[in-house]
Amino acid sequence: VALVLVVTRSFPPATAGALFTAMALCLMTAGVVRLDASNGLVHALASGTEHAPIYAYVRAALYPVIALSMATAVAVYLLAPTVTAVTGVPAGWVRLLSLALPFIACADVLVAATRGLGAMGPTTYLLGLVQPLTQLTLICLATIIGSASALPLAWALPYVPILALAALWLHRHTSALAESGRPPGTRTPPPGPGEPPGAVIPAMPGAGHTHGERARHTRHAARELWRHTGPRAVAGGIQAVFQRLDIVIVAVLAGPVEAACYTAATRFKIIGQLAAQGLAHAVQPRLVSALTGHDLHTARRLYQVTTLWLVALTWPVWIGYAALAPWLPALLGTGYQQGAQVAVVLAATMMVASACGMADLALIAAGHTTASLANTTIAITVTVAADIALVPAHGALGAALGWSAGVLVKNLLPLLHLHRTYRLRPFGRHTPAALRPRAWQEGAA
C-alpha cells in the first residue's frame, strides 16, 4: 500500500499505470510458470506421507519451474515490442522484468518448502518484511532521483536475496536434521538395487547417496508430488491470472491512467489478503493433515475458527475503508477521481469473501483439485466477460464490478461444495469459542 502511494503521488498517472500493469503482468506470469508447485510442496511435506528425502521433493518441485520460467523469460524478452503495443508498458521494462521472472517463481517455491517443514519464520520475515520493505526503500530511492526507468528494477531486485536466503535456510535446516539423525521426509521409498526394504534415507544428497540413488529418489518424489499437484498446476495458473488480469484488461481497454486509478484504489485489498494468507499459511499444514486423515471434527473446527478470526481482523478495516472512501482521491493524488466508487465496491466484496473463510484452501486440502480448477475457471470467465462489457464505458469502476463478480463466484462455489460433501460451514458450533485464548493457541499450533 505504501509503495502504491509513493508511486501515485510522485509520478504522473500514466507512468504509475504502466508500472502497475508491468507488475501485474510479471506476477501473473510467475504464478502461471510456478505450476502451483508451492502448494504441492507444502502438501507433500506436511501431509506426513512422503516416501523420499526432503531434497528430492524440493528438486522435483523446483526443476520444472526453473525450466518453464527460463523458457518463458526468453519468449517474453523477444516479444517485448508486442507486449508494449498491447499494454502500453515500455519495452525496456518488459525485458527487465522478464529477466526477474525465474527468480520470482523459484523464490516462492523455496519459501513454500520451509512452510512444508513446519517453519513460519522464513515466510514471515522474507515475504512479510524483507520483500515489501526492500521494495519500498528502492522505490523511494528511484523517486528521490526522479528516475521512472528505475522503478521496475527497484520492484524486482528484492526477489534475488529472498531466493538466496530461502535456499540457505533449507540447506542449513536439512543439514542439521541429517546430522541429528531425525530428518523428516525419510520414510521408506521403494527399495532400489542392493537396498534392503525399510532402509532409512538421509535427508541431504551428500549423506550416503550415490548419484543414481539421488536421481531415483527425485524421480519417485516427482511422481508422488505431481500426482497431486498436476491438476492444481492449471488451477494455480488460472488463479494467478484471476488475481491480476483485471489490471491488464483495464490497461488494454481504457489505458494506463485508468489502470493506475483502479490499481491504486484496489491495492488496499492487500490488507485483507495478507490476513487471509497469514492464516492460510499457519493453518494449511494442519488442515491438510486433518482432511487427508478424514478427521472432519478437526477440519470443521479449524475452518470455523479461522473464518471468525478473518472476519474479526478484516471487517473493521473494510467498514472504515468504505467510510473514508470520499477522501481517497485526495490521498492518491490528482487523476484518481473514480477511486471512491471503486473503494466502496472493494470493501463490500471483501467483506463477503472474508465471511466465506478459506473455502478454496479447504477444498484443495481435501483433494478436490479438479473442482477447484473448475470453480476458478468459472470465476475468471465471469470476470473477463464483465470487464469486457463494463470497462470501456465505466473505466476503473467497471473493472471493480467485474472483479467483484468473479470474487463472489470464486468464494461461493467452493463453499457450496464443502457444505454438500463434508457439511463444512464457515460458521457453526465452533464459532462462539473461536475468540477464547485456548482456541488461538490451538489454531496457531
Tab-separated table of C-alpha atoms in Angstrom:
chain	number	residue	atom	x	y	z
A	1	VAL	CA	0.000	0.000	0.000
A	2	ALA	CA	2.789	2.426	0.912
A	3	LEU	CA	4.558	1.593	-2.349
A	4	VAL	CA	1.436	2.463	-4.348
A	5	LEU	CA	1.013	5.759	-2.504
A	6	VAL	CA	4.641	6.716	-3.154
A	7	VAL	CA	4.279	5.991	-6.875
A	8	THR	CA	0.890	7.688	-7.349
A	9	ARG	CA	1.956	10.848	-5.534
A	10	SER	CA	5.391	11.067	-7.155
A	11	PHE	CA	4.768	10.189	-10.807
A	12	PRO	CA	2.068	11.012	-13.398
A	13	PRO	CA	-0.891	8.591	-13.579
A	14	ALA	CA	0.301	7.299	-16.965
A	15	THR	CA	3.682	6.296	-15.503
A	16	ALA	CA	2.069	4.799	-12.410
A	17	GLY	CA	-0.396	2.852	-14.554
A	18	ALA	CA	2.386	1.475	-16.751
A	19	LEU	CA	4.308	0.324	-13.663
A	20	PHE	CA	1.270	-1.303	-12.048
A	21	THR	CA	0.438	-3.065	-15.316
A	22	ALA	CA	4.026	-4.311	-15.645
A	23	MET	CA	3.975	-5.609	-12.062
A	24	ALA	CA	0.648	-7.357	-12.674
A	25	LEU	CA	1.904	-8.974	-15.873
A	26	CYS	CA	5.088	-10.172	-14.177
A	27	LEU	CA	3.348	-11.628	-11.114
A	28	MET	CA	0.632	-13.158	-13.275
A	29	THR	CA	3.208	-14.864	-15.489
A	30	ALA	CA	5.221	-16.010	-12.470
A	31	GLY	CA	2.069	-17.537	-10.998
A	32	VAL	CA	1.486	-19.499	-14.196
A	33	VAL	CA	5.041	-20.823	-14.607
A	34	ARG	CA	5.168	-21.730	-10.902
A	35	LEU	CA	2.764	-24.598	-11.739
A	36	ASP	CA	1.344	-24.395	-8.195
A	37	ALA	CA	4.485	-26.232	-7.070
A	38	SER	CA	4.456	-24.174	-3.866
A	39	ASN	CA	1.181	-25.635	-2.610
A	40	GLY	CA	2.138	-29.074	-3.886
A	41	LEU	CA	5.372	-28.965	-1.927
A	42	VAL	CA	3.604	-27.872	1.252
A	43	HIS	CA	1.096	-30.694	0.805
A	44	ALA	CA	3.810	-33.299	0.208
A	45	LEU	CA	5.942	-32.284	3.187
A	46	ALA	CA	3.116	-31.517	5.621
A	47	SER	CA	0.850	-34.492	4.925
A	48	GLY	CA	3.216	-36.925	6.656
A	49	THR	CA	3.085	-39.398	3.756
A	50	GLU	CA	6.329	-38.533	1.970
A	51	HIS	CA	8.459	-41.500	0.881
A	52	ALA	CA	11.674	-39.761	-0.177
A	53	PRO	CA	14.191	-37.322	1.315
A	54	ILE	CA	13.379	-33.639	1.586
A	55	TYR	CA	15.828	-32.632	-1.131
A	56	ALA	CA	14.096	-34.982	-3.586
A	57	TYR	CA	10.771	-33.202	-3.158
A	58	VAL	CA	12.372	-29.761	-3.416
A	59	ARG	CA	14.156	-30.746	-6.620
A	60	ALA	CA	11.038	-32.384	-8.031
A	61	ALA	CA	9.105	-29.164	-7.447
A	62	LEU	CA	11.856	-26.756	-8.485
A	63	TYR	CA	13.276	-28.243	-11.701
A	64	PRO	CA	10.111	-27.894	-13.834
A	65	VAL	CA	9.602	-24.349	-12.527
A	66	ILE	CA	13.176	-23.380	-13.420
A	67	ALA	CA	12.854	-24.799	-16.932
A	68	LEU	CA	9.464	-23.258	-17.689
A	69	SER	CA	10.274	-19.863	-16.152
A	70	MET	CA	13.520	-19.544	-18.117
A	71	ALA	CA	11.839	-20.532	-21.385
A	72	THR	CA	9.031	-18.058	-20.717
A	73	ALA	CA	11.527	-15.323	-19.826
A	74	VAL	CA	13.248	-15.758	-23.193
A	75	ALA	CA	9.911	-15.652	-25.027
A	76	VAL	CA	8.764	-12.516	-23.186
A	77	TYR	CA	12.122	-10.821	-23.806
A	78	LEU	CA	11.803	-11.443	-27.540
A	79	LEU	CA	8.131	-10.420	-27.644
A	80	ALA	CA	8.626	-7.198	-25.659
A	81	PRO	CA	7.596	-4.898	-28.564
A	82	THR	CA	4.321	-6.803	-28.940
A	83	VAL	CA	3.602	-6.560	-25.207
A	84	THR	CA	4.282	-2.827	-25.396
A	85	ALA	CA	1.886	-2.368	-28.309
A	86	VAL	CA	-0.930	-4.155	-26.449
A	87	THR	CA	-0.487	-2.848	-22.889
A	88	GLY	CA	1.474	0.394	-23.177
A	89	VAL	CA	4.240	-0.848	-20.862
A	90	PRO	CA	7.680	0.324	-22.122
A	91	ALA	CA	9.618	-2.428	-23.885
A	92	GLY	CA	12.653	-1.874	-21.655
A	93	TRP	CA	10.532	-2.535	-18.579
A	94	VAL	CA	9.147	-5.722	-20.144
A	95	ARG	CA	12.634	-7.027	-20.926
A	96	LEU	CA	13.944	-6.205	-17.453
A	97	LEU	CA	11.063	-7.949	-15.682
A	98	SER	CA	11.391	-10.973	-17.954
A	99	LEU	CA	14.883	-11.472	-16.507
A	100	ALA	CA	13.426	-11.369	-12.995
A	101	LEU	CA	10.764	-13.976	-13.771
A	102	PRO	CA	12.774	-17.115	-12.799
A	103	PHE	CA	13.857	-15.514	-9.506
A	104	ILE	CA	10.277	-14.592	-8.578
A	105	ALA	CA	8.866	-18.038	-9.380
A	106	CYS	CA	11.646	-20.054	-7.722
A	107	ALA	CA	11.767	-17.877	-4.599
A	108	ASP	CA	8.123	-18.641	-3.893
A	109	VAL	CA	8.711	-22.395	-4.236
A	110	LEU	CA	11.666	-22.406	-1.836
A	111	VAL	CA	9.852	-20.307	0.761
A	112	ALA	CA	6.896	-22.706	0.492
A	113	ALA	CA	9.239	-25.610	1.252
A	114	THR	CA	10.081	-24.016	4.600
A	115	ARG	CA	6.358	-23.899	5.445
A	116	GLY	CA	6.028	-27.539	4.499
A	117	LEU	CA	8.687	-28.317	7.093
A	118	GLY	CA	6.618	-26.515	9.735
A	119	ALA	CA	8.587	-23.246	9.900
A	120	MET	CA	6.664	-19.986	9.545
A	121	GLY	CA	9.679	-17.757	10.249
A	122	PRO	CA	11.084	-17.626	6.689
A	123	THR	CA	7.670	-16.784	5.219
A	124	THR	CA	7.054	-14.093	7.822
A	125	TYR	CA	10.462	-12.459	7.582
A	126	LEU	CA	11.240	-12.890	3.889
A	127	LEU	CA	7.826	-12.303	2.305
A	128	GLY	CA	6.284	-10.240	5.095
A	129	LEU	CA	9.199	-7.952	5.938
A	130	VAL	CA	12.265	-8.201	3.699
A	131	GLN	CA	10.432	-8.104	0.362
A	132	PRO	CA	7.990	-5.207	0.955
A	133	LEU	CA	10.421	-3.084	2.957
A	134	THR	CA	13.223	-3.525	0.424
A	135	GLN	CA	10.886	-2.781	-2.468
A	136	LEU	CA	9.582	0.332	-0.732
A	137	THR	CA	13.110	1.543	0.051
A	138	LEU	CA	14.309	1.085	-3.526
A	139	ILE	CA	11.162	2.689	-4.969
A	140	CYS	CA	11.721	5.689	-2.679
A	141	LEU	CA	15.311	5.958	-3.903
A	142	ALA	CA	14.104	5.888	-7.513
A	143	THR	CA	11.596	8.600	-6.620
A	144	ILE	CA	14.235	10.769	-4.959
A	145	ILE	CA	16.489	10.650	-8.003
A	146	GLY	CA	13.433	11.121	-10.252
A	147	SER	CA	14.140	8.069	-12.391
A	148	ALA	CA	10.967	6.427	-13.681
A	149	SER	CA	13.061	3.951	-15.676
A	150	ALA	CA	14.477	2.549	-12.409
A	151	LEU	CA	11.047	1.705	-10.955
A	152	PRO	CA	10.715	-1.863	-12.323
A	153	LEU	CA	14.281	-2.697	-11.259
A	154	ALA	CA	13.589	-1.377	-7.757
A	155	TRP	CA	10.486	-3.556	-7.543
A	156	ALA	CA	12.070	-6.757	-8.908
A	157	LEU	CA	15.532	-6.695	-7.317
A	158	PRO	CA	14.497	-7.882	-3.789
A	159	TYR	CA	13.475	-11.298	-5.130
A	160	VAL	CA	17.137	-12.196	-5.659
A	161	PRO	CA	18.158	-12.103	-1.958
A	162	ILE	CA	14.850	-13.751	-0.986
A	163	LEU	CA	15.677	-16.692	-3.239
A	164	ALA	CA	19.197	-16.945	-1.824
A	165	LEU	CA	18.101	-16.669	1.820
A	166	ALA	CA	15.346	-19.277	1.421
A	167	ALA	CA	17.796	-21.700	-0.194
A	168	LEU	CA	20.305	-21.083	2.603
A	169	TRP	CA	17.663	-21.730	5.288
A	170	LEU	CA	16.628	-25.009	3.646
A	171	HIS	CA	20.220	-26.161	3.342
A	172	ARG	CA	21.035	-25.391	6.973
A	173	HIS	CA	17.775	-26.842	8.295
A	174	THR	CA	18.009	-30.131	6.421
A	175	SER	CA	21.736	-30.426	7.216
A	176	ALA	CA	21.000	-30.030	10.926
A	177	LEU	CA	18.246	-32.641	10.735
A	178	ALA	CA	20.507	-35.061	8.907
A	179	GLU	CA	23.267	-34.643	11.481
A	180	SER	CA	20.810	-35.201	14.332
A	181	GLY	CA	19.635	-38.442	12.779
A	182	ARG	CA	15.957	-37.395	12.700
A	183	PRO	CA	15.347	-35.931	9.273
A	184	PRO	CA	11.741	-35.572	8.197
A	185	GLY	CA	10.815	-36.902	4.779
A	186	THR	CA	12.907	-40.033	5.333
A	187	ARG	CA	10.293	-42.709	5.341
A	188	THR	CA	10.512	-45.851	3.255
A	189	PRO	CA	10.716	-45.433	-0.512
A	190	PRO	CA	10.514	-48.378	-2.889
A	191	PRO	CA	13.831	-50.233	-2.395
A	192	GLY	CA	16.390	-49.871	-5.105
A	193	PRO	CA	19.011	-52.344	-6.264
A	194	GLY	CA	21.073	-53.512	-3.320
A	195	GLU	CA	18.983	-51.520	-0.833
A	196	PRO	CA	17.112	-53.501	1.842
A	197	PRO	CA	13.420	-52.745	2.411
A	198	GLY	CA	12.837	-50.262	5.198
A	199	ALA	CA	16.226	-48.577	4.852
A	200	VAL	CA	16.391	-45.112	6.387
A	201	ILE	CA	17.301	-42.441	3.865
A	202	PRO	CA	19.404	-39.433	4.860
A	203	ALA	CA	17.868	-36.034	4.239
A	204	MET	CA	20.739	-34.466	2.350
A	205	PRO	CA	22.001	-35.551	-1.061
A	206	GLY	CA	25.544	-35.974	0.118
A	207	ALA	CA	24.725	-38.108	3.149
A	208	GLY	CA	25.262	-41.636	1.926
A	209	HIS	CA	23.674	-41.299	-1.519
A	210	THR	CA	25.202	-42.086	-4.864
A	211	HIS	CA	24.216	-40.042	-7.879
A	212	GLY	CA	21.966	-42.865	-9.058
A	213	GLU	CA	20.197	-43.063	-5.712
A	214	ARG	CA	19.615	-39.319	-5.655
A	215	ALA	CA	18.152	-39.458	-9.158
A	216	ARG	CA	15.901	-42.380	-8.206
A	217	HIS	CA	14.616	-40.591	-5.107
A	218	THR	CA	13.957	-37.436	-7.141
A	219	ARG	CA	12.004	-39.399	-9.764
A	220	HIS	CA	9.927	-41.108	-7.079
A	221	ALA	CA	9.267	-37.776	-5.339
A	222	ALA	CA	8.310	-36.202	-8.676
A	223	ARG	CA	5.724	-38.905	-9.368
A	224	GLU	CA	4.237	-38.514	-5.893
A	225	LEU	CA	4.357	-34.710	-5.900
A	226	TRP	CA	2.930	-34.106	-9.366
A	227	ARG	CA	0.220	-36.736	-8.967
A	228	HIS	CA	-1.349	-34.314	-6.512
A	229	THR	CA	-0.054	-31.060	-7.989
A	230	GLY	CA	-0.659	-31.799	-11.681
A	231	PRO	CA	-4.359	-30.880	-11.734
A	232	ARG	CA	-3.608	-27.911	-9.485
A	233	ALA	CA	-0.907	-26.619	-11.846
A	234	VAL	CA	-3.581	-25.457	-14.262
A	235	ALA	CA	-5.798	-24.166	-11.448
A	236	GLY	CA	-2.854	-22.356	-9.857
A	237	GLY	CA	-2.083	-20.658	-13.146
A	238	ILE	CA	-5.704	-19.637	-13.604
A	239	GLN	CA	-5.772	-18.355	-10.028
A	240	ALA	CA	-2.670	-16.246	-10.687
A	241	VAL	CA	-4.319	-14.838	-13.805
A	242	PHE	CA	-7.560	-14.222	-11.911
A	243	GLN	CA	-5.796	-12.176	-9.237
A	244	ARG	CA	-4.283	-9.636	-11.631
A	245	LEU	CA	-5.839	-9.930	-15.070
A	246	ASP	CA	-8.261	-7.125	-14.255
A	247	ILE	CA	-5.401	-4.611	-14.092
A	248	VAL	CA	-4.144	-5.700	-17.505
A	249	ILE	CA	-7.654	-5.581	-19.002
A	250	VAL	CA	-8.124	-2.017	-17.753
A	251	ALA	CA	-4.777	-1.012	-19.269
A	252	VAL	CA	-5.662	-2.609	-22.619
A	253	LEU	CA	-9.257	-1.341	-22.843
A	254	ALA	CA	-9.056	2.010	-21.052
A	255	GLY	CA	-5.364	2.960	-20.946
A	256	PRO	CA	-2.686	3.274	-18.234
A	257	VAL	CA	-4.339	6.230	-16.466
A	258	GLU	CA	-7.476	4.202	-15.675
A	259	ALA	CA	-5.236	1.252	-14.764
A	260	ALA	CA	-3.430	3.468	-12.256
A	261	CYS	CA	-6.720	4.607	-10.701
A	262	TYR	CA	-8.063	1.057	-10.473
A	263	THR	CA	-4.846	-0.394	-9.053
A	264	ALA	CA	-4.386	2.376	-6.506
A	265	ALA	CA	-7.958	2.142	-5.216
A	266	THR	CA	-7.964	-1.665	-5.040
A	267	ARG	CA	-4.450	-2.026	-3.651
A	268	PHE	CA	-5.880	-1.752	-0.167
A	269	LYS	CA	-7.387	-5.198	-0.656
A	270	ILE	CA	-3.906	-6.493	0.096
A	271	ILE	CA	-4.665	-5.804	3.764
A	272	GLY	CA	-7.365	-8.458	3.724
A	273	GLN	CA	-5.277	-10.721	1.516
A	274	LEU	CA	-2.345	-10.554	3.931
A	275	ALA	CA	-4.607	-11.535	6.825
A	276	ALA	CA	-6.017	-14.422	4.794
A	277	GLN	CA	-2.564	-15.533	3.640
A	278	GLY	CA	-1.182	-15.407	7.167
A	279	LEU	CA	-3.998	-17.581	8.483
A	280	ALA	CA	-3.742	-19.892	5.472
A	281	HIS	CA	-0.004	-20.371	5.890
A	282	ALA	CA	-0.454	-21.138	9.584
A	283	VAL	CA	-3.435	-23.479	9.199
A	284	GLN	CA	-2.740	-25.175	5.846
A	285	PRO	CA	-0.462	-27.986	7.155
A	286	ARG	CA	-2.930	-28.898	9.921
A	287	LEU	CA	-5.914	-28.670	7.595
A	288	VAL	CA	-4.197	-30.954	5.082
A	289	SER	CA	-3.424	-33.475	7.830
A	290	ALA	CA	-6.999	-33.365	9.148
A	291	LEU	CA	-8.703	-33.804	5.779
A	292	THR	CA	-6.301	-36.429	4.431
A	293	GLY	CA	-6.797	-38.305	7.715
A	294	HIS	CA	-10.607	-37.936	7.454
A	295	ASP	CA	-10.684	-36.044	10.753
A	296	LEU	CA	-13.707	-33.895	9.931
A	297	HIS	CA	-14.121	-32.695	13.512
A	298	THR	CA	-10.681	-31.051	13.500
A	299	ALA	CA	-11.167	-29.740	9.962
A	300	ARG	CA	-14.520	-28.210	10.891
A	301	ARG	CA	-13.057	-26.575	13.991
A	302	LEU	CA	-10.082	-25.132	12.090
A	303	TYR	CA	-12.298	-23.815	9.298
A	304	GLN	CA	-14.799	-22.123	11.601
A	305	VAL	CA	-12.189	-20.704	13.969
A	306	THR	CA	-10.099	-19.194	11.168
A	307	THR	CA	-13.206	-17.786	9.462
A	308	LEU	CA	-14.196	-15.869	12.576
A	309	TRP	CA	-10.628	-14.630	13.015
A	310	LEU	CA	-10.609	-13.472	9.402
A	311	VAL	CA	-13.889	-11.597	9.851
A	312	ALA	CA	-12.740	-10.070	13.143
A	313	LEU	CA	-9.463	-8.895	11.599
A	314	THR	CA	-10.735	-7.559	8.276
A	315	TRP	CA	-14.298	-6.302	8.655
A	316	PRO	CA	-13.311	-3.251	10.732
A	317	VAL	CA	-10.777	-2.398	8.024
A	318	TRP	CA	-13.319	-2.683	5.195
A	319	ILE	CA	-16.005	-0.737	7.050
A	320	GLY	CA	-13.513	2.035	7.755
A	321	TYR	CA	-12.236	1.947	4.171
A	322	ALA	CA	-15.748	2.386	2.771
A	323	ALA	CA	-16.492	5.191	5.240
A	324	LEU	CA	-13.316	7.053	4.272
A	325	ALA	CA	-13.723	6.414	0.523
A	326	PRO	CA	-14.728	10.028	-0.304
A	327	TRP	CA	-11.286	11.209	0.816
A	328	LEU	CA	-9.349	8.516	-1.097
A	329	PRO	CA	-8.803	10.504	-4.341
A	330	ALA	CA	-7.134	13.321	-2.406
A	331	LEU	CA	-4.835	10.790	-0.735
A	332	LEU	CA	-3.794	9.185	-4.016
A	333	GLY	CA	-3.157	12.442	-5.867
A	334	THR	CA	-4.543	14.103	-8.973
A	335	GLY	CA	-6.286	11.985	-11.608
A	336	TYR	CA	-7.900	9.416	-9.309
A	337	GLN	CA	-11.483	10.715	-9.078
A	338	GLN	CA	-13.122	7.291	-9.511
A	339	GLY	CA	-11.185	5.895	-6.579
A	340	ALA	CA	-14.022	6.481	-4.085
A	341	GLN	CA	-16.559	4.403	-6.013
A	342	VAL	CA	-14.052	1.618	-6.560
A	343	ALA	CA	-13.245	1.584	-2.838
A	344	VAL	CA	-16.890	1.026	-1.843
A	345	VAL	CA	-17.249	-1.902	-4.274
A	346	LEU	CA	-13.981	-3.367	-2.995
A	347	ALA	CA	-14.962	-3.105	0.673
A	348	ALA	CA	-18.370	-4.740	0.212
A	349	THR	CA	-16.923	-7.588	-1.857
A	350	MET	CA	-14.094	-8.325	0.557
A	351	MET	CA	-16.497	-8.467	3.495
A	352	VAL	CA	-18.491	-11.202	1.760
A	353	ALA	CA	-15.298	-13.041	0.772
A	354	SER	CA	-13.995	-12.911	4.352
A	355	ALA	CA	-17.262	-14.379	5.652
A	356	CYS	CA	-16.783	-17.380	3.343
A	357	GLY	CA	-13.489	-18.210	5.056
A	358	MET	CA	-10.736	-20.196	3.343
A	359	ALA	CA	-13.194	-22.281	1.327
A	360	ASP	CA	-10.958	-22.900	-1.691
A	361	LEU	CA	-7.989	-23.835	0.503
A	362	ALA	CA	-10.140	-26.356	2.385
A	363	LEU	CA	-11.396	-27.779	-0.908
A	364	ILE	CA	-7.839	-28.232	-2.174
A	365	ALA	CA	-6.687	-29.722	1.136
A	366	ALA	CA	-9.486	-32.286	0.833
A	367	GLY	CA	-8.070	-33.351	-2.536
A	368	HIS	CA	-10.738	-31.806	-4.786
A	369	THR	CA	-8.256	-30.100	-7.081
A	370	THR	CA	-10.372	-30.632	-10.199
A	371	ALA	CA	-13.360	-28.946	-8.567
A	372	SER	CA	-11.126	-26.046	-7.535
A	373	LEU	CA	-9.917	-25.757	-11.130
A	374	ALA	CA	-13.491	-25.666	-12.416
A	375	ASN	CA	-14.503	-23.036	-9.860
A	376	THR	CA	-11.552	-20.798	-10.678
A	377	THR	CA	-12.171	-21.166	-14.413
A	378	ILE	CA	-15.796	-20.113	-13.990
A	379	ALA	CA	-14.747	-17.164	-11.822
A	380	ILE	CA	-12.192	-15.860	-14.290
A	381	THR	CA	-14.670	-16.283	-17.159
A	382	VAL	CA	-17.212	-14.193	-15.266
A	383	THR	CA	-14.565	-11.547	-14.519
A	384	VAL	CA	-13.358	-11.264	-18.107
A	385	ALA	CA	-16.884	-11.132	-19.520
A	386	ALA	CA	-17.943	-8.439	-17.054
A	387	ASP	CA	-14.762	-6.428	-17.657
A	388	ILE	CA	-15.174	-6.513	-21.428
A	389	ALA	CA	-18.753	-5.324	-21.038
A	390	LEU	CA	-18.161	-2.644	-18.396
A	391	VAL	CA	-14.597	-1.293	-18.649
A	392	PRO	CA	-14.895	0.582	-21.994
A	393	ALA	CA	-17.823	2.626	-20.675
A	394	HIS	CA	-17.064	2.851	-16.960
A	395	GLY	CA	-13.273	2.510	-16.714
A	396	ALA	CA	-11.950	1.660	-13.263
A	397	LEU	CA	-15.440	1.316	-11.762
A	398	GLY	CA	-16.407	-1.212	-14.437
A	399	ALA	CA	-13.284	-3.236	-13.671
A	400	ALA	CA	-14.124	-3.175	-9.962
A	401	LEU	CA	-17.623	-4.515	-10.658
A	402	GLY	CA	-16.207	-7.266	-12.880
A	403	TRP	CA	-13.642	-8.224	-10.271
A	404	SER	CA	-16.369	-8.268	-7.612
A	405	ALA	CA	-18.497	-10.685	-9.637
A	406	GLY	CA	-15.547	-13.041	-10.103
A	407	VAL	CA	-14.556	-12.955	-6.429
A	408	LEU	CA	-18.089	-13.762	-5.297
A	409	VAL	CA	-18.290	-16.719	-7.681
A	410	LYS	CA	-14.854	-17.974	-6.629
A	411	ASN	CA	-15.775	-17.959	-2.936
A	412	LEU	CA	-19.371	-19.162	-3.085
A	413	LEU	CA	-18.813	-22.183	-5.357
A	414	PRO	CA	-16.259	-23.953	-3.089
A	415	LEU	CA	-18.364	-23.017	-0.070
A	416	LEU	CA	-21.334	-24.831	-1.599
A	417	HIS	CA	-19.130	-27.828	-2.479
A	418	LEU	CA	-17.770	-28.108	1.074
A	419	HIS	CA	-21.247	-27.946	2.549
A	420	ARG	CA	-22.649	-30.620	0.248
A	421	THR	CA	-19.707	-33.009	0.589
A	422	TYR	CA	-18.451	-32.570	4.162
A	423	ARG	CA	-21.104	-30.445	5.854
A	424	LEU	CA	-18.386	-27.860	6.447
A	425	ARG	CA	-19.705	-24.350	7.043
A	426	PRO	CA	-17.785	-21.138	7.805
A	427	PHE	CA	-19.859	-20.590	10.949
A	428	GLY	CA	-21.198	-23.172	13.376
A	429	ARG	CA	-20.854	-24.571	16.859
A	430	HIS	CA	-17.112	-23.864	16.991
A	431	THR	CA	-17.631	-20.167	16.198
A	432	PRO	CA	-18.545	-18.925	19.719
A	433	ALA	CA	-15.385	-20.444	21.186
A	434	ALA	CA	-13.108	-19.089	18.446
A	435	LEU	CA	-12.090	-15.957	20.365
A	436	ARG	CA	-11.059	-17.785	23.500
A	437	PRO	CA	-7.289	-17.712	24.161
A	438	ARG	CA	-7.155	-21.501	24.039
A	439	ALA	CA	-8.645	-21.513	20.538
A	440	TRP	CA	-5.952	-19.068	19.389
A	441	GLN	CA	-3.237	-21.295	20.808
A	442	GLU	CA	-4.665	-24.448	19.234
A	443	GLY	CA	-5.213	-22.807	15.866
A	444	ALA	CA	-1.672	-21.440	15.729
A	445	ALA	CA	-0.065	-24.639	16.979
